[in-house]
Structures are given as C-alpha cells and as structure tokens.
C-alpha cells in the first residue's frame, strides 16, 4: 500500500497582530509503476531451451545414444555372423559379387563351395536322427561301467580295512558329490538368471563398440574428428556407398564381400594413397566425379585432398587421397637452386618443374612445344613460367625474345640473356610486343625458306615469350592501315601472328610461350589456346574456364583447376601435355611447382650469362621520343666489339620500328660518316665497331659541352 507524506511548514511573513499559524499538508505518493510479471511457462521454456542446448546435455545425449546403439547394432552383427555360419548366405553373397564383377570362374568356384557346404550340413542333420538312441546306449553303458568300477573299488577297500561296509563307500561318496553339485547349482541359478542377460548385453556392446557401430554424430569427439585417418578398403567402400548414388549403394549391398571386389590394391603414392575403383554396372564415372566434395568428406578429407581421374580401364575411377594436411607442406627448393652444376638441353632434357601429387619429380620437355599457362592473378603464373625459362637459359643455344606486359621487373634478370626484352603495361608496350611476335613470324619464314633449300639445316631454338598476353589481345590501338593490334579477328595483328607461329613455328624451332589471366574468348581466343602443345592452369573460377585453359577432354577426365583454393594453392598447376610423364590413360596431371625467388633467379641467370658470349639485350623504349641515332647505334652494339651492318639495322628496327624500320645501309652510313666511326670492311663484309662509335659519341658530347660553356 502506498503511504502519504506529511509536510509541515509555516506561513511566511505573518501579520504583526496575529499568531504564527502552522499548516499541515498531506501529499499522496505518485502512482506505483507496475512491474511486468513473466509467465511461469515462459521462464520454464527458456530454462528448458538452455538446458537442451548446453554442451553437457548434448554430450550426455550422444553418450546414451552411442552406447545404446552399440548394443543394438552389436546384436545385429552377432546375428548376421551366426546366420552366415549356419546357412549358405555368405557363399551366395560372394557368388553374386563375382557375377557382378564379371568373373564367372570365381562365381562357379563359390557355387561349388556352397554345394559342398550344403552336403556336409545334410549329413550332420541325418546323423542327428540316430543320435538319441546312440546317446541312450552310451549313457547306459557308461553308468554300468562306472558302478562296476566303484563297487570293485569298494571291495578292495573292504578287504584292506576288514570292514564290509566299505564296499559301498566309493558309491556313497559319488552320490554325495552329485548332491553337492546340485546344491551349488541351486544356489547359483537365481543370480545367474539375473546376471546372465547383463553379461550377454555386455558382450553385444563390446562387439558394437569395436566396430564403431553408431552414427557419426553419436561417436566421441576424438573418433568423429578422424582427420588423417588411414585409408582402408572398408573406409573407401563406405565412402562410395554413402555417396548418394542409388545404383552404387544397392550394388554394394548385394555384393557378398560388401564391395571389396570393386577396389584394386591401395598403394602409397607420394604424400597419399591411390586406388582404382571398378564401378558396378549401371554406375557411370561422371556420377562419382560430380560428387568430389561429398566423397572427400566421406573419406574425412578436404575437397582439395581428393583427386578423381579416369584411367584407361573401362568403368573405372582412380582416386588419389592425400594424407591430411600434406598438400599444405612445402615441396622444397628447385634443383636449379641447389645444384649449381646443372645444365639444360633443349632437345633431350627436361625442366625440373616441381613435384606431382605422388611426390615424384615432375619434369617437362619443352622440345618443339608451344606453351600456355593461365590462371587467376597472383597465383604463381609468372613464377612457374620463369622457372622453365631459367632452366632453358642454361642451354647456350637457345634464344629468347621476351615481352613482359606487367612491367614490374619479374623478368629483369634476363637482361644479357634475352635478345629482346620489353617491359611495361602500356598500349605502346603491347604494340611493341605485337611487332616482336610479327618479327618472329618473319624469322620463322626465313628459316622455312632455308629449310626448303637445305633440308638438313639446323636453327637455334627461339623462344618468343609474352607474359600477361591478355593485354596484347585486348589492346585497343589501331595502326595506320586501320588494323587493330588486339582482338581475335583475321585483321588483328597479334592474333594472326600468334596463329601463324602455332601453325608452322614448331618445325623450325620458333616457339610461342604465353602467360595469361582468367581466360575468356575475348582475352584468349579459342584458336590460340588450342594451338599450344603444353597447357597448364593455376586456380580458376569456373569449370568453363578450366575447359578453356586445358581443353574439354582433360576436364572431363578429371582435371579440376577450378577446384584449387585461391591463395592456398599458389604454384599448383594442372598440366595437360605429352611432354610430362603421367600415369597411362590420364590426360592431365597436377604439379606443385618449385618457387624460385628473385635473388636465386638472378644467381641462375648469372650462371646462364657465363655460358653465353656477350648477348646484347635490346630494351625497347617508348614511342614518340626524340631519337639520337648515334646513341641508339651505341646502344644496340651493347658489349659486342663489332656487328655486321645488317645486324645493326635489324637491332635498330627492333629498338624503334617507327624511327628505324625503313632504314637502309645508306641511312646508317649517313649518320656515321664524318664521326670517325664509319662502317669498315673486314673479310669481305661491312662492320660497325663498338669502340669507334663510343669514341665518336664521347667526342661529340665533349664538343657539345665546350660549345655550351662558351
């Protein structure tokens, strides 16, 4: 109840002729604020929900379900074993499994064993018809003989002790012993009736617990999280059975060996195991391939740790299952880094590219093979391509023309190795890359003409490499004849040059190697990607891109670069090529490539330079710049003591097509006349000397400085 508050106060400033008056005021309390009352059933519901979702409650529920199912399923296992032992069900299952596998000889053998089992069982049953009479006769004879022996023993005792009553002493002792046994049974029988069923349940529980006969959700945490569990035939069969393919599940149930006949030997393959699975009739290989994630989870693995390929045998899938976490471990340094004596041979050698999933070295032959590597950005494309180039650079006969359309220095160590090195991402660099590929077409045609006149002619291998080639295909620039540099039409210059090299370059060892990002029909036309002999892909975003990168057949046979993990599987390539060893029947192989960092790459490049005699690298510079012909001549001469005049003209044209593409010997002579560096004849051919040009350049600069000072 509310209470009233009484306030006492005096009137202020009373009249002088009156007495002070005290006023009593009663002020009621404000109305009480009602407190919400939560219904009891609401509070009870919350408490129940909290109790049900509590971890201890879940653990207890799982334990109760687990042990109950152990006992129930243990009884089923014992009943099945008993039934198999008493009947011919086991032989019939084996016979059906052999028939399903198409092995009729084995099926006939199991049928003969079943018949022998039935004959033996029939004889045992016929013997049971005579067993009661035989048992009665045996009991009668045994009882008579026992009594006779006991009486004879009693007679001996009576004679020895001179007491007639000792004759029945042995017989009496035997009767007392039998009575004792009866009393013991009477005492034990009651408790045995109670304990016996409990012991039977314990035995059934033991059988069920050993077989882990309970659902996965009910098993203990240390069993449910069986990551890294060794792969056994039973695990593989169970994973296939639970794959969600009805025909496969039913076929496994009907097999007498529970599906074991489907499996080939489980062999150790690198950091995992490999097994061939022969699928039963009515189950196609693509039904298994399409469920890769579910199969991996059934095998207690991650999706990227299970690879499904199609071997040569019909109706067969090959499973490679990694040890848990093994694919996240590094594969070690490249032999190019660890072996400083390693050399290369373009024709007969193989580049140490990395390791396959079996842990074996993956080596690639590049002899007369165009190359295409694609994948998402920053996944190791340039590193994979660079490791091949660094190996091949150790063959001094191989020439390199390189266009790096990323232009961040990934290929700068090739200065002094490559004859042409273009670095930059602009449209001008794309134009220069296009012209470089067109020059390779010109060189290819020259070699073909030489080969026509001399079939035995041999040419040094020329590797024309374009990194980030999608920029060349997407270049919007147009030349003076309105022909686009990029694009995929018959008028597109880069596209047509690449197609021409793909068609004829291999025969004269002019090879085109390209690295691209995220293939589409726009940035990697079909005719170009189909022209590569070696096709490799890093992680991609979709199956359609995987087919663009590797071809339809490789993807249909199990190649899955779109299943690789972005950022986690850097440097992991799916390769489709006849230049790399792979299991018979496979059309692709997964390779974890060696990563060679910048400093080791420079060291390898230095070893390659030591094998070569002063290669002058042309660094193509920006267009539209004011040219200095004498300085450019000194630039193209590089470290060479001299060059033939026609080689100087070729290098000037490569340096800047606009400025020097139309130059002839007369133009070159005009620039050098009067400088002291005029072309001179030696052994019947005109040459340009490096020292003369440098001296003329120095004298010109000194004269210019003197004029400026005056």
PDB file of C-alpha atoms in Angstrom, residues 144-352:
ATOM      1  CA  UNK A 144      27.033 -99.644 -15.707  1.00  0.00           C
ATOM      2  CA  UNK A 145      30.786 -99.450 -16.106  1.00  0.00           C
ATOM      3  CA  UNK A 146      31.050 -96.628 -13.569  1.00  0.00           C
ATOM      4  CA  UNK A 147      29.004 -98.551 -10.949  1.00  0.00           C
ATOM      5  CA  UNK A 148      31.061-101.690 -11.533  1.00  0.00           C
ATOM      6  CA  UNK A 149      34.302 -99.745 -11.095  1.00  0.00           C
ATOM      7  CA  UNK A 150      33.034 -98.079  -7.887  1.00  0.00           C
ATOM      8  CA  UNK A 151      31.842-101.437  -6.435  1.00  0.00           C
ATOM      9  CA  UNK A 152      35.154-103.097  -7.311  1.00  0.00           C
ATOM     10  CA  UNK A 153      36.991-100.230  -5.634  1.00  0.00           C
ATOM     11  CA  UNK A 154      34.758-100.685  -2.549  1.00  0.00           C
ATOM     12  CA  UNK A 155      35.513-104.448  -2.374  1.00  0.00           C
ATOM     13  CA  UNK A 156      39.229-103.686  -2.445  1.00  0.00           C
ATOM     14  CA  UNK A 157      38.773-101.169   0.377  1.00  0.00           C
ATOM     15  CA  UNK A 158      36.684-103.653   2.444  1.00  0.00           C
ATOM     16  CA  UNK A 159      39.302-106.374   2.107  1.00  0.00           C
ATOM     17  CA  UNK A 160      42.046-103.942   3.025  1.00  0.00           C
ATOM     18  CA  UNK A 161      40.188-102.446   6.025  1.00  0.00           C
ATOM     19  CA  UNK A 162      38.381-105.648   7.105  1.00  0.00           C
ATOM     20  CA  UNK A 163      35.058-103.694   7.084  1.00  0.00           C
ATOM     21  CA  UNK A 164      32.184-104.967   4.951  1.00  0.00           C
ATOM     22  CA  UNK A 165      30.555-101.515   4.873  1.00  0.00           C
ATOM     23  CA  UNK A 166      33.476-100.116   2.866  1.00  0.00           C
ATOM     24  CA  UNK A 167      32.074-101.880  -0.188  1.00  0.00           C
ATOM     25  CA  UNK A 168      29.570 -99.037  -0.769  1.00  0.00           C
ATOM     26  CA  UNK A 169      31.850 -96.216   0.419  1.00  0.00           C
ATOM     27  CA  UNK A 170      33.000 -95.123  -3.119  1.00  0.00           C
ATOM     28  CA  UNK A 171      29.453 -95.293  -4.443  1.00  0.00           C
ATOM     29  CA  UNK A 172      28.183 -93.280  -1.479  1.00  0.00           C
ATOM     30  CA  UNK A 173      30.919 -90.637  -1.952  1.00  0.00           C
ATOM     31  CA  UNK A 174      29.972 -90.286  -5.616  1.00  0.00           C
ATOM     32  CA  UNK A 175      26.303 -89.805  -4.707  1.00  0.00           C
ATOM     33  CA  UNK A 176      27.239 -87.167  -2.084  1.00  0.00           C
ATOM     34  CA  UNK A 177      29.379 -85.297  -4.676  1.00  0.00           C
ATOM     35  CA  UNK A 178      26.499 -85.256  -7.143  1.00  0.00           C
ATOM     36  CA  UNK A 179      24.250 -83.891  -4.385  1.00  0.00           C
ATOM     37  CA  UNK A 180      26.793 -81.148  -3.648  1.00  0.00           C
ATOM     38  CA  UNK A 181      26.831 -80.127  -7.320  1.00  0.00           C
ATOM     39  CA  UNK A 182      23.032 -79.976  -7.299  1.00  0.00           C
ATOM     40  CA  UNK A 183      23.055 -77.727  -4.212  1.00  0.00           C
ATOM     41  CA  UNK A 184      25.693 -75.433  -5.834  1.00  0.00           C
ATOM     42  CA  UNK A 185      23.547 -75.131  -8.943  1.00  0.00           C
ATOM     43  CA  UNK A 186      20.502 -74.354  -6.821  1.00  0.00           C
ATOM     44  CA  UNK A 187      22.404 -71.548  -5.070  1.00  0.00           C
ATOM     45  CA  UNK A 188      23.934 -70.071  -8.265  1.00  0.00           C
ATOM     46  CA  UNK A 189      20.921 -70.481 -10.530  1.00  0.00           C
ATOM     47  CA  UNK A 190      18.973 -67.497  -9.204  1.00  0.00           C
ATOM     48  CA  UNK A 191      21.746 -64.896  -9.544  1.00  0.00           C
ATOM     49  CA  UNK A 192      22.789 -66.407 -12.884  1.00  0.00           C
ATOM     50  CA  UNK A 193      19.322 -65.734 -14.276  1.00  0.00           C
ATOM     51  CA  UNK A 194      19.812 -62.068 -13.342  1.00  0.00           C
ATOM     52  CA  UNK A 195      23.482 -61.628 -14.301  1.00  0.00           C
ATOM     53  CA  UNK A 196      23.379 -63.762 -17.465  1.00  0.00           C
ATOM     54  CA  UNK A 197      21.365 -61.299 -19.598  1.00  0.00           C
ATOM     55  CA  UNK A 198      23.576 -58.439 -18.395  1.00  0.00           C
ATOM     56  CA  UNK A 199      26.688 -60.340 -19.447  1.00  0.00           C
ATOM     57  CA  UNK A 200      25.073 -61.052 -22.815  1.00  0.00           C
ATOM     58  CA  UNK A 201      24.307 -57.347 -23.286  1.00  0.00           C
ATOM     59  CA  UNK A 202      27.907 -56.509 -22.304  1.00  0.00           C
ATOM     60  CA  UNK A 203      29.184 -58.939 -24.927  1.00  0.00           C
ATOM     61  CA  UNK A 204      26.937 -57.365 -27.572  1.00  0.00           C
ATOM     62  CA  UNK A 205      28.093 -53.881 -26.506  1.00  0.00           C
ATOM     63  CA  UNK A 206      31.732 -54.978 -26.834  1.00  0.00           C
ATOM     64  CA  UNK A 207      31.150 -56.212 -30.387  1.00  0.00           C
ATOM     65  CA  UNK A 208      29.363 -52.978 -31.333  1.00  0.00           C
ATOM     66  CA  UNK A 209      31.986 -50.699 -29.772  1.00  0.00           C
ATOM     67  CA  UNK A 210      34.847 -52.457 -31.565  1.00  0.00           C
ATOM     68  CA  UNK A 211      33.057 -51.955 -34.884  1.00  0.00           C
ATOM     69  CA  UNK A 212      32.096 -48.334 -34.004  1.00  0.00           C
ATOM     70  CA  UNK A 213      28.534 -49.378 -34.866  1.00  0.00           C
ATOM     71  CA  UNK A 214      26.892 -45.983 -34.303  1.00  0.00           C
ATOM     72  CA  UNK A 215      26.188 -42.883 -36.414  1.00  0.00           C
ATOM     73  CA  UNK A 216      28.985 -40.336 -36.730  1.00  0.00           C
ATOM     74  CA  UNK A 217      27.092 -37.707 -34.716  1.00  0.00           C
ATOM     75  CA  UNK A 218      26.926 -40.056 -31.726  1.00  0.00           C
ATOM     76  CA  UNK A 219      30.600 -41.016 -31.690  1.00  0.00           C
ATOM     77  CA  UNK A 220      33.095 -39.356 -29.303  1.00  0.00           C
ATOM     78  CA  UNK A 221      34.863 -36.206 -30.455  1.00  0.00           C
ATOM     79  CA  UNK A 222      38.207 -37.973 -30.869  1.00  0.00           C
ATOM     80  CA  UNK A 223      36.537 -40.523 -33.162  1.00  0.00           C
ATOM     81  CA  UNK A 224      34.278 -38.141 -35.045  1.00  0.00           C
ATOM     82  CA  UNK A 225      37.197 -35.847 -35.882  1.00  0.00           C
ATOM     83  CA  UNK A 226      39.064 -38.674 -37.629  1.00  0.00           C
ATOM     84  CA  UNK A 227      41.023 -36.262 -39.775  1.00  0.00           C
ATOM     85  CA  UNK A 228      44.112 -38.005 -41.016  1.00  0.00           C
ATOM     86  CA  UNK A 229      42.577 -41.445 -40.552  1.00  0.00           C
ATOM     87  CA  UNK A 230      44.433 -44.076 -42.599  1.00  0.00           C
ATOM     88  CA  UNK A 231      42.635 -45.084 -45.771  1.00  0.00           C
ATOM     89  CA  UNK A 232      41.477 -48.713 -45.691  1.00  0.00           C
ATOM     90  CA  UNK A 233      39.290 -50.719 -48.104  1.00  0.00           C
ATOM     91  CA  UNK A 234      36.336 -50.567 -45.732  1.00  0.00           C
ATOM     92  CA  UNK A 235      36.586 -46.760 -45.475  1.00  0.00           C
ATOM     93  CA  UNK A 236      36.710 -46.379 -49.262  1.00  0.00           C
ATOM     94  CA  UNK A 237      33.747 -48.706 -49.809  1.00  0.00           C
ATOM     95  CA  UNK A 238      31.725 -46.973 -47.103  1.00  0.00           C
ATOM     96  CA  UNK A 239      32.526 -43.568 -48.641  1.00  0.00           C
ATOM     97  CA  UNK A 240      31.324 -44.803 -52.043  1.00  0.00           C
ATOM     98  CA  UNK A 241      28.234 -46.393 -50.533  1.00  0.00           C
ATOM     99  CA  UNK A 242      27.235 -43.127 -48.866  1.00  0.00           C
ATOM    100  CA  UNK A 243      27.933 -41.060 -51.969  1.00  0.00           C
ATOM    101  CA  UNK A 244      24.256 -40.673 -52.827  1.00  0.00           C
ATOM    102  CA  UNK A 245      24.208 -42.817 -55.983  1.00  0.00           C
ATOM    103  CA  UNK A 246      21.334 -45.327 -55.537  1.00  0.00           C
ATOM    104  CA  UNK A 247      22.636 -47.815 -58.107  1.00  0.00           C
ATOM    105  CA  UNK A 248      26.066 -47.840 -56.444  1.00  0.00           C
ATOM    106  CA  UNK A 249      24.628 -48.216 -52.950  1.00  0.00           C
ATOM    107  CA  UNK A 250      22.365 -51.110 -53.963  1.00  0.00           C
ATOM    108  CA  UNK A 251      25.161 -52.870 -55.845  1.00  0.00           C
ATOM    109  CA  UNK A 252      27.448 -52.694 -52.800  1.00  0.00           C
ATOM    110  CA  UNK A 253      24.707 -54.132 -50.575  1.00  0.00           C
ATOM    111  CA  UNK A 254      24.205 -57.051 -52.938  1.00  0.00           C
ATOM    112  CA  UNK A 255      27.900 -57.893 -53.143  1.00  0.00           C
ATOM    113  CA  UNK A 256      28.955 -60.753 -50.931  1.00  0.00           C
ATOM    114  CA  UNK A 257      32.192 -59.074 -49.949  1.00  0.00           C
ATOM    115  CA  UNK A 258      30.427 -55.772 -49.150  1.00  0.00           C
ATOM    116  CA  UNK A 259      32.024 -54.073 -52.151  1.00  0.00           C
ATOM    117  CA  UNK A 260      35.666 -55.033 -51.585  1.00  0.00           C
ATOM    118  CA  UNK A 261      35.860 -56.615 -55.049  1.00  0.00           C
ATOM    119  CA  UNK A 262      35.443 -53.150 -56.614  1.00  0.00           C
ATOM    120  CA  UNK A 263      38.788 -51.979 -55.256  1.00  0.00           C
ATOM    121  CA  UNK A 264      42.227 -52.536 -56.663  1.00  0.00           C
ATOM    122  CA  UNK A 265      45.272 -52.524 -54.400  1.00  0.00           C
ATOM    123  CA  UNK A 266      45.652 -49.427 -52.237  1.00  0.00           C
ATOM    124  CA  UNK A 267      49.179 -48.230 -52.944  1.00  0.00           C
ATOM    125  CA  UNK A 268      51.257 -45.466 -51.379  1.00  0.00           C
ATOM    126  CA  UNK A 269      51.619 -42.611 -53.866  1.00  0.00           C
ATOM    127  CA  UNK A 270      53.752 -39.764 -52.562  1.00  0.00           C
ATOM    128  CA  UNK A 271      52.039 -37.933 -49.718  1.00  0.00           C
ATOM    129  CA  UNK A 272      48.870 -40.014 -50.090  1.00  0.00           C
ATOM    130  CA  UNK A 273      47.457 -43.256 -51.418  1.00  0.00           C
ATOM    131  CA  UNK A 274      45.987 -44.282 -54.742  1.00  0.00           C
ATOM    132  CA  UNK A 275      43.328 -46.854 -55.558  1.00  0.00           C
ATOM    133  CA  UNK A 276      41.425 -47.831 -58.697  1.00  0.00           C
ATOM    134  CA  UNK A 277      37.695 -48.435 -58.253  1.00  0.00           C
ATOM    135  CA  UNK A 278      35.831 -50.557 -60.807  1.00  0.00           C
ATOM    136  CA  UNK A 279      32.251 -49.342 -60.735  1.00  0.00           C
ATOM    137  CA  UNK A 280      29.372 -51.829 -60.983  1.00  0.00           C
ATOM    138  CA  UNK A 281      27.096 -51.910 -63.982  1.00  0.00           C
ATOM    139  CA  UNK A 282      24.669 -49.012 -64.088  1.00  0.00           C
ATOM    140  CA  UNK A 283      27.033 -46.504 -62.452  1.00  0.00           C
ATOM    141  CA  UNK A 284      28.915 -44.047 -64.663  1.00  0.00           C
ATOM    142  CA  UNK A 285      32.243 -42.444 -63.831  1.00  0.00           C
ATOM    143  CA  UNK A 286      30.900 -38.886 -64.049  1.00  0.00           C
ATOM    144  CA  UNK A 287      28.397 -39.670 -61.265  1.00  0.00           C
ATOM    145  CA  UNK A 288      31.381 -40.146 -58.952  1.00  0.00           C
ATOM    146  CA  UNK A 289      33.335 -37.184 -60.364  1.00  0.00           C
ATOM    147  CA  UNK A 290      30.428 -34.808 -59.789  1.00  0.00           C
ATOM    148  CA  UNK A 291      30.390 -35.705 -56.087  1.00  0.00           C
ATOM    149  CA  UNK A 292      34.034 -34.989 -55.325  1.00  0.00           C
ATOM    150  CA  UNK A 293      33.332 -32.863 -52.264  1.00  0.00           C
ATOM    151  CA  UNK A 294      30.979 -35.406 -50.716  1.00  0.00           C
ATOM    152  CA  UNK A 295      33.410 -38.231 -51.407  1.00  0.00           C
ATOM    153  CA  UNK A 296      36.224 -36.261 -49.776  1.00  0.00           C
ATOM    154  CA  UNK A 297      34.111 -35.576 -46.697  1.00  0.00           C
ATOM    155  CA  UNK A 298      33.131 -39.254 -46.504  1.00  0.00           C
ATOM    156  CA  UNK A 299      36.852 -40.049 -46.507  1.00  0.00           C
ATOM    157  CA  UNK A 300      37.430 -37.464 -43.725  1.00  0.00           C
ATOM    158  CA  UNK A 301      39.410 -35.266 -46.100  1.00  0.00           C
ATOM    159  CA  UNK A 302      39.075 -31.779 -47.540  1.00  0.00           C
ATOM    160  CA  UNK A 303      37.943 -31.430 -51.124  1.00  0.00           C
ATOM    161  CA  UNK A 304      41.385 -30.392 -52.381  1.00  0.00           C
ATOM    162  CA  UNK A 305      42.903 -33.540 -50.831  1.00  0.00           C
ATOM    163  CA  UNK A 306      40.994 -35.944 -53.104  1.00  0.00           C
ATOM    164  CA  UNK A 307      41.571 -36.167 -56.855  1.00  0.00           C
ATOM    165  CA  UNK A 308      39.401 -38.239 -59.182  1.00  0.00           C
ATOM    166  CA  UNK A 309      40.754 -39.183 -62.601  1.00  0.00           C
ATOM    167  CA  UNK A 310      39.680 -41.598 -65.317  1.00  0.00           C
ATOM    168  CA  UNK A 311      42.313 -44.238 -66.154  1.00  0.00           C
ATOM    169  CA  UNK A 312      42.430 -46.318 -69.300  1.00  0.00           C
ATOM    170  CA  UNK A 313      40.368 -49.203 -67.913  1.00  0.00           C
ATOM    171  CA  UNK A 314      36.664 -49.020 -68.680  1.00  0.00           C
ATOM    172  CA  UNK A 315      34.136 -48.088 -65.982  1.00  0.00           C
ATOM    173  CA  UNK A 316      36.943 -47.234 -63.564  1.00  0.00           C
ATOM    174  CA  UNK A 317      37.825 -44.178 -61.492  1.00  0.00           C
ATOM    175  CA  UNK A 318      41.217 -43.594 -59.932  1.00  0.00           C
ATOM    176  CA  UNK A 319      41.191 -41.986 -56.504  1.00  0.00           C
ATOM    177  CA  UNK A 320      44.228 -40.212 -55.115  1.00  0.00           C
ATOM    178  CA  UNK A 321      43.719 -39.394 -51.439  1.00  0.00           C
ATOM    179  CA  UNK A 322      46.248 -37.170 -49.707  1.00  0.00           C
ATOM    180  CA  UNK A 323      47.418 -37.574 -46.151  1.00  0.00           C
ATOM    181  CA  UNK A 324      45.589 -34.970 -44.137  1.00  0.00           C
ATOM    182  CA  UNK A 325      47.386 -31.624 -44.391  1.00  0.00           C
ATOM    183  CA  UNK A 326      50.184 -32.970 -46.588  1.00  0.00           C
ATOM    184  CA  UNK A 327      49.377 -30.675 -49.517  1.00  0.00           C
ATOM    185  CA  UNK A 328      49.929 -27.636 -47.329  1.00  0.00           C
ATOM    186  CA  UNK A 329      53.558 -28.591 -46.701  1.00  0.00           C
ATOM    187  CA  UNK A 330      56.304 -27.067 -48.924  1.00  0.00           C
ATOM    188  CA  UNK A 331      57.932 -29.298 -51.529  1.00  0.00           C
ATOM    189  CA  UNK A 332      61.458 -27.953 -51.130  1.00  0.00           C
ATOM    190  CA  UNK A 333      63.732 -25.830 -53.326  1.00  0.00           C
ATOM    191  CA  UNK A 334      64.242 -26.282 -57.035  1.00  0.00           C
ATOM    192  CA  UNK A 335      67.221 -28.358 -58.218  1.00  0.00           C
ATOM    193  CA  UNK A 336      68.200 -25.244 -60.178  1.00  0.00           C
ATOM    194  CA  UNK A 337      68.922 -23.577 -56.852  1.00  0.00           C
ATOM    195  CA  UNK A 338      70.554 -26.488 -55.050  1.00  0.00           C
ATOM    196  CA  UNK A 339      72.645 -27.863 -57.948  1.00  0.00           C
ATOM    197  CA  UNK A 340      74.919 -25.182 -59.368  1.00  0.00           C
ATOM    198  CA  UNK A 341      76.359 -27.623 -61.905  1.00  0.00           C
ATOM    199  CA  UNK A 342      73.015 -28.291 -63.583  1.00  0.00           C
ATOM    200  CA  UNK A 343      72.832 -27.661 -67.320  1.00  0.00           C
ATOM    201  CA  UNK A 344      69.992 -27.840 -69.822  1.00  0.00           C
ATOM    202  CA  UNK A 345      69.412 -29.396 -73.217  1.00  0.00           C
ATOM    203  CA  UNK A 346      66.557 -28.063 -75.298  1.00  0.00           C
ATOM    204  CA  UNK A 347      66.163 -31.212 -77.371  1.00  0.00           C
ATOM    205  CA  UNK A 348      66.751 -34.079 -74.965  1.00  0.00           C
ATOM    206  CA  UNK A 349      66.469 -32.532 -71.492  1.00  0.00           C
ATOM    207  CA  UNK A 350      63.527 -31.979 -69.185  1.00  0.00           C
ATOM    208  CA  UNK A 351      62.983 -28.988 -66.943  1.00  0.00           C
ATOM    209  CA  UNK A 352      62.663 -29.751 -63.187  1.00  0.00           C
TER     210      UNK A 352
END
